[in-house]
Amino acid sequence: MKNNIVEKNKIYEVHIDDIGHNGEGIGRIEGFTVFVQGGVPGDDLRVKIELVKKNYAVGKIIKLVAPSPSRIIPVCPIADTCGGCQTQHIDYKEQLRLKTNTVKANIERIGKLEGVLIHDTLGMEEPSRYRNKAQFPVGNLDNEVAIGFYKKGTHEIVNTSSCYIQHEVNDRIVEVLREYMERYKVSAFDEENGMGLIRHILTKVGFTTGEIMIVLITNRRKIPHQEELIQALISEVPEIKSIVQNINMKKTNRILGDECITLFGDDKIVDYIGSLKFHISALSFFQVNPMQTKVLYEKALEYAGLTGEETVFDVYCGIGTISLFLAQKAKKVYGIEIVDAAIEDAKENARINGVENAEFFVGKAEEVVPRLYKKGITADVVVVDPPRKGCEEEVLDTIVKMNPKRVVYVSCNPSTLARDLKYLDERGYRTVEVQPVDMFPHTTHCEAVVKIERV
Ligand SMILES: C[S@@+](CC[C@H](N)C(=O)[O-])C[C@H]1O[C@@H](n2cnc3c(N)ncnc32)[C@H](O)[C@@H]1O
């Protein structure tokens, strides 16, 4: 079908009223949707149409006719090119409002649910330097060492000396690495030909303990001038507790390989969420925004409404962080997770916190949950925190059969969340309350906790 409203290469005036998945502005020309990179809700723009598809067009800003009051100058000088942040050019309050709107729109349009209380997004007081884990690709740019982040949608490295959403200590670590590579002519990995030594630098910071881990991902085993590198790192950053080499010789987009060698200190660092202690190793998963994780988990715990008598399922439990939070207020918690290593971490985390009422199962939730139910194990309260694709129907069906009084849904994807809430609603589980939490300021990621009750 030919679109008669918008034509390629023509110029139009567009008012932006929303943002898309990648932070692009969305406006309409006579009702026809136009995506504009860099557009902010509230902007009046003159745009040149570059692409026309059946249901939408893509335009480029020619002139900012009247800027939105929410348009700001990003703090980071490379915010436009770097792929890490998408919404630094939008005032933080407005970012939060847009996240609330996204959750609301999905619940109404996909979930078709009415009368749900959707709270304003809980944001950070200081939404900067919040990430406890950084991954810097290392490469070559104009015959010099490049350490930074990938350019939007590419594998081209943007050199950076500081990142606004990472911990400050990374600035010093990156500089030491850069100097070391330049001084000793240590090669950077080249994705094209698979040659060169250093692939990535991964850093992890315990925000509560101040402990730091550096993981050097290499394409070979031998690191030239290894001792000089270690000395340079620990003299510049004395908080370092662990330096690990991770070997990845494969031609792959995966950052980490399977083999780790501890070069300095311990093979793990320690951090806390609330009063719970966690061991963080080179390969283990840990939430990247520890301050907001606490906010998210406390909300999940509140919505679970535990009295100490309940059996609780924590489905998609990862390393058991939510399970251990729940175990403080429940009779028994069963955690279920597909990744073997995560379950090993969950058991270790339970042990170091002296938690004895949590049990963990490895396997697909859609197989383990029905199997436990068949064995006669049921839940009074179920918490689910699935990946972006949401819950499998077998999981939701078994939850309904278990007949718990409450379900708490932690979601990182509002559209699959809305689909699953509708599914549960049609089976007697009513969505009562939704609390979006901003886990990733300056990005378009939306996280939400939902309280669902048996009717
Ligand atoms: C969003 S994370 C939640 C992790 C954890 N609740 C936390 O807060 O750290 C989703 C988890 O689901 C796991 N997962 C993905 N597919 C799964 C499946 N089919 N069955 C069980 N776990 C799965 C992933 O490995 C991941 O750990």
Coordinates of N, CA, C and O in Angstrom, one line a residue, residues 11 19 40 44 60 62 90 95 102 112 129 131 151 163 189 210 226 248 273 289 320 341 364 376-377 409 427 432 445:
I11 N 10.5 17.8 3.3 CA 10.6 18.4 4.6 C 9.3 18.7 5.2 O 8.4 19.2 4.6
I19 N 8.8 8.8 23.1 CA 10.1 8.3 22.6 C 9.9 6.8 22.4 O 9.1 6.1 23.0
V40 N 13.0 15.1 21.1 CA 12.6 15.0 22.6 C 11.1 15.4 22.7 O 10.7 16.3 22.0
D44 N 9.3 21.0 18.7 CA 8.7 21.2 17.4 C 9.9 21.2 16.4 O 10.9 22.0 16.6
K60 N 15.1 13.1 9.7 CA 16.4 13.6 10.3 C 16.1 15.1 10.7 O 15.5 15.8 9.9
I62 N 16.3 18.9 10.7 CA 16.9 19.9 9.9 C 17.0 21.2 10.8 O 18.0 21.9 10.7
I90 N 17.6 14.3 27.7 CA 16.3 14.6 28.2 C 16.4 14.8 29.7 O 17.1 13.9 30.4
Q95 N 12.5 11.9 31.9 CA 12.9 10.5 31.7 C 12.0 9.6 32.5 O 11.4 8.6 32.0
T102 N 5.3 4.7 29.5 CA 5.6 3.4 28.7 C 4.9 2.3 29.4 O 4.2 1.4 28.8
K112 N -4.8 -4.6 28.4 CA -6.3 -4.3 28.4 C -6.8 -4.3 29.8 O -8.0 -4.8 30.0
R129 N 26.9 8.0 37.7 CA 27.9 7.1 38.3 C 27.3 5.9 39.1 O 27.8 5.6 40.2
R131 N 26.6 2.7 37.9 CA 26.8 1.3 37.5 C 28.0 0.7 38.3 O 29.1 1.4 38.4
K151 N 30.3 2.6 19.4 CA 29.4 3.6 18.8 C 28.0 3.0 18.6 O 27.9 1.8 18.3
C163 N 33.2 8.1 31.9 CA 31.8 7.7 31.6 C 31.0 8.2 32.8 O 31.2 7.8 33.9
F189 N 43.2 -6.4 20.6 CA 42.5 -7.4 19.7 C 41.9 -6.7 18.5 O 41.3 -5.6 18.6
G210 N 33.6 -0.9 48.8 CA 34.7 -0.2 48.1 C 35.7 -1.1 47.4 O 36.6 -0.7 46.8
Q226 N 53.6 -8.5 32.7 CA 52.4 -8.7 33.6 C 52.6 -8.1 35.0 O 51.8 -7.4 35.5
N248 N 39.9 -15.6 26.3 CA 38.8 -15.9 25.3 C 39.5 -15.9 24.0 O 39.8 -14.8 23.4
I273 N 23.7 -6.0 49.6 CA 22.4 -5.3 49.2 C 21.6 -5.3 50.5 O 21.3 -6.4 51.0
N289 N 23.0 -1.9 39.2 CA 22.7 -0.6 40.0 C 22.3 -1.0 41.4 O 21.1 -1.2 41.7
G320 N 20.0 -15.8 43.3 CA 19.3 -15.9 44.5 C 19.1 -14.7 45.3 O 18.8 -14.7 46.5
A341 N 25.7 -22.2 37.0 CA 26.7 -21.5 37.8 C 26.0 -20.5 38.7 O 26.4 -20.2 39.8
K364 N 14.9 -25.5 33.5 CA 14.0 -24.5 32.9 C 12.8 -24.4 33.8 O 12.2 -25.4 34.2
G376 N 3.8 -32.3 44.8 CA 3.0 -31.8 45.9 C 3.6 -30.5 46.6 O 3.1 -30.1 47.7
I377 N 4.6 -30.0 46.0 CA 5.2 -28.7 46.6 C 4.4 -27.5 45.9 O 4.5 -27.4 44.7
Y409 N 5.3 -9.9 40.3 CA 6.0 -10.0 39.0 C 7.0 -8.8 38.9 O 6.7 -7.7 38.9
R427 N -7.3 -15.7 34.2 CA -7.4 -16.9 35.0 C -7.5 -16.6 36.5 O -7.1 -17.4 37.4
V432 N -3.1 -5.5 40.8 CA -3.6 -4.5 41.7 C -2.7 -3.2 41.6 O -3.3 -2.1 41.5
H445 N 15.6 1.6 29.3 CA 15.1 0.4 30.0 C 14.1 0.7 31.1 O 14.4 1.6 31.9

